[in-house]
């Protein structure tokens, strides 16, 4: 497979999958999928049309990430702040996981993808949760890409939940007073995952929006003006190519 794309008018760049695969593939890629509303607005469509198109892009990106040998792909599908949106939009967003699993689960199973969920499950509607948990259970034996849905997820809420649980465990004598990075990470919702190596955010916004605040400490960030529904395989390759050129020092020299 081969993609060509133009970076600037005078500077055309092309990558092949093979070329990218010769370099280091990020173990964990996290994505803030932004710009669905603006994509729809530009076409005089309802915002929900942008979310629907965005869902289709998740399928494309999942397939390519799996093919590239990415270990984990975390997608920010619904944040703890998204409840502030109009009720119809919230309802639509919370129906999408059902449609996604309904149309894509057989392929996920066939492609050896493992589905996971990360977020406050208590407030997720039963219909949404059961669709995702069915997918989690039916892909449990798979050994390929982990597709991790951040659903009703917020980084601060996750940290506070971890602190509260640590205090409970300390009071119960299950945990000593002194905690370190490793112990703390074990109390987060991402406890079974490595920290992301690469964070992608689309639509030109340069902020974290309460996403994986602890886990992104040493992550490489890649931002693009492309709106999420317009995000394509070549953009993922471009992000990985940029990642491969970075020198990660983790505070060393
Ligand atoms: C931000 O765009 C996007 C979201 C709040 C939702 C992201 C959800 C998807 C891409 C659908 C994926 C779902 C599944 C189940 C795979 P925005 O609405 O804030 O866009 P705007 O900033 O242009 O208004």
PDB file of N, CA and C in Angstrom, residues 189-233:
ATOM      1  N   UNK A 189      -7.379   4.013  35.587  1.00  0.00           N
ATOM      2  CA  UNK A 189      -8.229   3.176  34.730  1.00  0.00           C
ATOM      3  C   UNK A 189      -7.419   2.524  33.614  1.00  0.00           C
ATOM      4  N   UNK A 190      -6.233   3.058  33.380  1.00  0.00           N
ATOM      5  CA  UNK A 190      -5.362   2.536  32.330  1.00  0.00           C
ATOM      6  C   UNK A 190      -4.321   1.581  32.905  1.00  0.00           C
ATOM      7  N   UNK A 191      -4.592   1.040  34.105  1.00  0.00           N
ATOM      8  CA  UNK A 191      -3.550   0.301  34.831  1.00  0.00           C
ATOM      9  C   UNK A 191      -2.924  -0.845  34.035  1.00  0.00           C
ATOM     10  N   UNK A 192      -3.691  -1.430  33.119  1.00  0.00           N
ATOM     11  CA  UNK A 192      -3.120  -2.576  32.385  1.00  0.00           C
ATOM     12  C   UNK A 192      -2.385  -2.132  31.115  1.00  0.00           C
ATOM     13  N   UNK A 193      -2.342  -0.828  30.865  1.00  0.00           N
ATOM     14  CA  UNK A 193      -1.752  -0.333  29.610  1.00  0.00           C
ATOM     15  C   UNK A 193      -0.473   0.446  29.862  1.00  0.00           C
ATOM     16  N   UNK A 194       0.395   0.437  28.856  1.00  0.00           N
ATOM     17  CA  UNK A 194       1.572   1.317  28.900  1.00  0.00           C
ATOM     18  C   UNK A 194       1.082   2.740  28.642  1.00  0.00           C
ATOM     19  N   UNK A 195       1.862   3.733  29.043  1.00  0.00           N
ATOM     20  CA  UNK A 195       1.501   5.125  28.739  1.00  0.00           C
ATOM     21  C   UNK A 195       1.573   5.364  27.230  1.00  0.00           C
ATOM     22  N   UNK A 196       0.742   6.288  26.702  1.00  0.00           N
ATOM     23  CA  UNK A 196       0.821   6.568  25.260  1.00  0.00           C
ATOM     24  C   UNK A 196       2.198   7.096  24.853  1.00  0.00           C
ATOM     25  N   UNK A 197       2.648   6.688  23.666  1.00  0.00           N
ATOM     26  CA  UNK A 197       3.894   7.216  23.096  1.00  0.00           C
ATOM     27  C   UNK A 197       3.595   8.417  22.219  1.00  0.00           C
ATOM     28  N   UNK A 198       2.413   8.386  21.621  1.00  0.00           N
ATOM     29  CA  UNK A 198       2.052   9.435  20.665  1.00  0.00           C
ATOM     30  C   UNK A 198       0.610   9.859  20.908  1.00  0.00           C
ATOM     31  N   UNK A 199       0.409  11.177  21.055  1.00  0.00           N
ATOM     32  CA  UNK A 199      -0.939  11.738  21.156  1.00  0.00           C
ATOM     33  C   UNK A 199      -1.231  12.527  19.884  1.00  0.00           C
ATOM     34  N   UNK A 200      -2.367  12.229  19.279  1.00  0.00           N
ATOM     35  CA  UNK A 200      -2.802  12.964  18.088  1.00  0.00           C
ATOM     36  C   UNK A 200      -4.048  13.758  18.460  1.00  0.00           C
ATOM     37  N   UNK A 201      -4.071  15.041  18.102  1.00  0.00           N
ATOM     38  CA  UNK A 201      -5.321  15.803  18.221  1.00  0.00           C
ATOM     39  C   UNK A 201      -5.602  16.476  16.887  1.00  0.00           C
ATOM     40  N   UNK A 202      -6.814  16.321  16.417  1.00  0.00           N
ATOM     41  CA  UNK A 202      -7.197  16.908  15.136  1.00  0.00           C
ATOM     42  C   UNK A 202      -7.891  18.250  15.337  1.00  0.00           C
ATOM     43  N   UNK A 203      -8.118  18.924  14.253  1.00  0.00           N
ATOM     44  CA  UNK A 203      -8.960  20.138  14.145  1.00  0.00           C
ATOM     45  C   UNK A 203      -8.293  21.427  14.583  1.00  0.00           C
ATOM     46  N   UNK A 204      -6.970  21.395  14.800  1.00  0.00           N
ATOM     47  CA  UNK A 204      -6.256  22.646  15.078  1.00  0.00           C
ATOM     48  C   UNK A 204      -6.296  23.114  16.518  1.00  0.00           C
ATOM     49  N   UNK A 205      -6.978  22.386  17.396  1.00  0.00           N
ATOM     50  CA  UNK A 205      -6.991  22.791  18.813  1.00  0.00           C
ATOM     51  C   UNK A 205      -5.742  22.230  19.490  1.00  0.00           C
ATOM     52  N   UNK A 206      -5.086  23.099  20.281  1.00  0.00           N
ATOM     53  CA  UNK A 206      -3.823  22.680  20.898  1.00  0.00           C
ATOM     54  C   UNK A 206      -4.039  22.617  22.413  1.00  0.00           C
ATOM     55  N   UNK A 207      -4.788  21.651  22.864  1.00  0.00           N
ATOM     56  CA  UNK A 207      -4.976  21.483  24.311  1.00  0.00           C
ATOM     57  C   UNK A 207      -5.307  20.020  24.617  1.00  0.00           C
ATOM     58  N   UNK A 208      -5.276  19.699  25.917  1.00  0.00           N
ATOM     59  CA  UNK A 208      -5.475  18.299  26.314  1.00  0.00           C
ATOM     60  C   UNK A 208      -6.916  17.953  26.669  1.00  0.00           C
ATOM     61  N   UNK A 209      -7.707  18.965  27.003  1.00  0.00           N
ATOM     62  CA  UNK A 209      -9.116  18.732  27.319  1.00  0.00           C
ATOM     63  C   UNK A 209      -9.311  17.571  28.303  1.00  0.00           C
ATOM     64  N   UNK A 210      -8.514  17.587  29.349  1.00  0.00           N
ATOM     65  CA  UNK A 210      -8.719  16.637  30.455  1.00  0.00           C
ATOM     66  C   UNK A 210      -8.506  15.173  30.039  1.00  0.00           C
ATOM     67  N   UNK A 211      -7.620  14.965  29.077  1.00  0.00           N
ATOM     68  CA  UNK A 211      -7.394  13.607  28.564  1.00  0.00           C
ATOM     69  C   UNK A 211      -6.094  13.025  29.113  1.00  0.00           C
ATOM     70  N   UNK A 212      -6.147  11.935  29.777  1.00  0.00           N
ATOM     71  CA  UNK A 212      -4.995  11.133  30.224  1.00  0.00           C
ATOM     72  C   UNK A 212      -3.879  12.007  30.825  1.00  0.00           C
ATOM     73  N   UNK A 213      -4.255  12.833  31.785  1.00  0.00           N
ATOM     74  CA  UNK A 213      -3.332  13.850  32.307  1.00  0.00           C
ATOM     75  C   UNK A 213      -2.070  13.241  32.920  1.00  0.00           C
ATOM     76  N   UNK A 214      -2.218  12.160  33.617  1.00  0.00           N
ATOM     77  CA  UNK A 214      -1.061  11.488  34.229  1.00  0.00           C
ATOM     78  C   UNK A 214      -0.238  10.750  33.174  1.00  0.00           C
ATOM     79  N   UNK A 215      -0.964  10.036  32.294  1.00  0.00           N
ATOM     80  CA  UNK A 215      -0.310   9.112  31.364  1.00  0.00           C
ATOM     81  C   UNK A 215       0.466   9.832  30.251  1.00  0.00           C
ATOM     82  N   UNK A 216       0.124  11.097  29.987  1.00  0.00           N
ATOM     83  CA  UNK A 216       0.745  11.803  28.860  1.00  0.00           C
ATOM     84  C   UNK A 216       2.031  12.542  29.244  1.00  0.00           C
ATOM     85  N   UNK A 217       2.539  12.273  30.438  1.00  0.00           N
ATOM     86  CA  UNK A 217       3.693  13.027  30.955  1.00  0.00           C
ATOM     87  C   UNK A 217       4.875  13.064  29.977  1.00  0.00           C
ATOM     88  N   UNK A 218       5.164  11.951  29.318  1.00  0.00           N
ATOM     89  CA  UNK A 218       6.321  11.904  28.402  1.00  0.00           C
ATOM     90  C   UNK A 218       5.930  11.580  26.954  1.00  0.00           C
ATOM     91  N   UNK A 219       4.661  11.773  26.662  1.00  0.00           N
ATOM     92  CA  UNK A 219       4.146  11.439  25.325  1.00  0.00           C
ATOM     93  C   UNK A 219       4.545  12.508  24.303  1.00  0.00           C
ATOM     94  N   UNK A 220       4.788  12.074  23.074  1.00  0.00           N
ATOM     95  CA  UNK A 220       5.016  13.021  21.975  1.00  0.00           C
ATOM     96  C   UNK A 220       3.656  13.473  21.440  1.00  0.00           C
ATOM     97  N   UNK A 221       3.502  14.784  21.244  1.00  0.00           N
ATOM     98  CA  UNK A 221       2.217  15.322  20.764  1.00  0.00           C
ATOM     99  C   UNK A 221       2.304  15.641  19.275  1.00  0.00           C
ATOM    100  N   UNK A 222       1.230  15.370  18.565  1.00  0.00           N
ATOM    101  CA  UNK A 222       1.154  15.722  17.141  1.00  0.00           C
ATOM    102  C   UNK A 222      -0.225  16.312  16.859  1.00  0.00           C
ATOM    103  N   UNK A 223      -0.205  17.563  16.410  1.00  0.00           N
ATOM    104  CA  UNK A 223      -1.466  18.262  16.137  1.00  0.00           C
ATOM    105  C   UNK A 223      -1.628  18.489  14.644  1.00  0.00           C
ATOM    106  N   UNK A 224      -2.862  18.428  14.186  1.00  0.00           N
ATOM    107  CA  UNK A 224      -3.133  18.698  12.779  1.00  0.00           C
ATOM    108  C   UNK A 224      -4.405  19.532  12.655  1.00  0.00           C
ATOM    109  N   UNK A 225      -4.460  20.341  11.604  1.00  0.00           N
ATOM    110  CA  UNK A 225      -5.673  21.132  11.348  1.00  0.00           C
ATOM    111  C   UNK A 225      -6.792  20.286  10.743  1.00  0.00           C
ATOM    112  N   UNK A 226      -6.457  19.110  10.280  1.00  0.00           N
ATOM    113  CA  UNK A 226      -7.466  18.239   9.642  1.00  0.00           C
ATOM    114  C   UNK A 226      -8.594  17.947  10.640  1.00  0.00           C
ATOM    115  N   UNK A 227      -9.831  18.069  10.193  1.00  0.00           N
ATOM    116  CA  UNK A 227     -10.973  17.751  11.057  1.00  0.00           C
ATOM    117  C   UNK A 227     -11.111  16.224  11.129  1.00  0.00           C
ATOM    118  N   UNK A 228     -11.543  15.709  12.278  1.00  0.00           N
ATOM    119  CA  UNK A 228     -11.532  14.254  12.453  1.00  0.00           C
ATOM    120  C   UNK A 228     -12.247  13.486  11.320  1.00  0.00           C
ATOM    121  N   UNK A 229     -13.408  13.928  10.855  1.00  0.00           N
ATOM    122  CA  UNK A 229     -14.051  13.145   9.782  1.00  0.00           C
ATOM    123  C   UNK A 229     -13.235  13.116   8.481  1.00  0.00           C
ATOM    124  N   UNK A 230     -12.294  14.058   8.337  1.00  0.00           N
ATOM    125  CA  UNK A 230     -11.435  14.076   7.141  1.00  0.00           C
ATOM    126  C   UNK A 230     -10.118  13.342   7.376  1.00  0.00           C
ATOM    127  N   UNK A 231      -9.905  12.849   8.572  1.00  0.00           N
ATOM    128  CA  UNK A 231      -8.645  12.179   8.908  1.00  0.00           C
ATOM    129  C   UNK A 231      -8.582  10.854   8.132  1.00  0.00           C
ATOM    130  N   UNK A 232      -7.448  10.611   7.502  1.00  0.00           N
ATOM    131  CA  UNK A 232      -7.305   9.412   6.680  1.00  0.00           C
ATOM    132  C   UNK A 232      -6.011   8.674   7.039  1.00  0.00           C
ATOM    133  N   UNK A 233      -5.826   7.528   6.401  1.00  0.00           N
ATOM    134  CA  UNK A 233      -4.653   6.699   6.681  1.00  0.00           C
ATOM    135  C   UNK A 233      -3.354   7.495   6.540  1.00  0.00           C
TER     136      UNK A 233
END
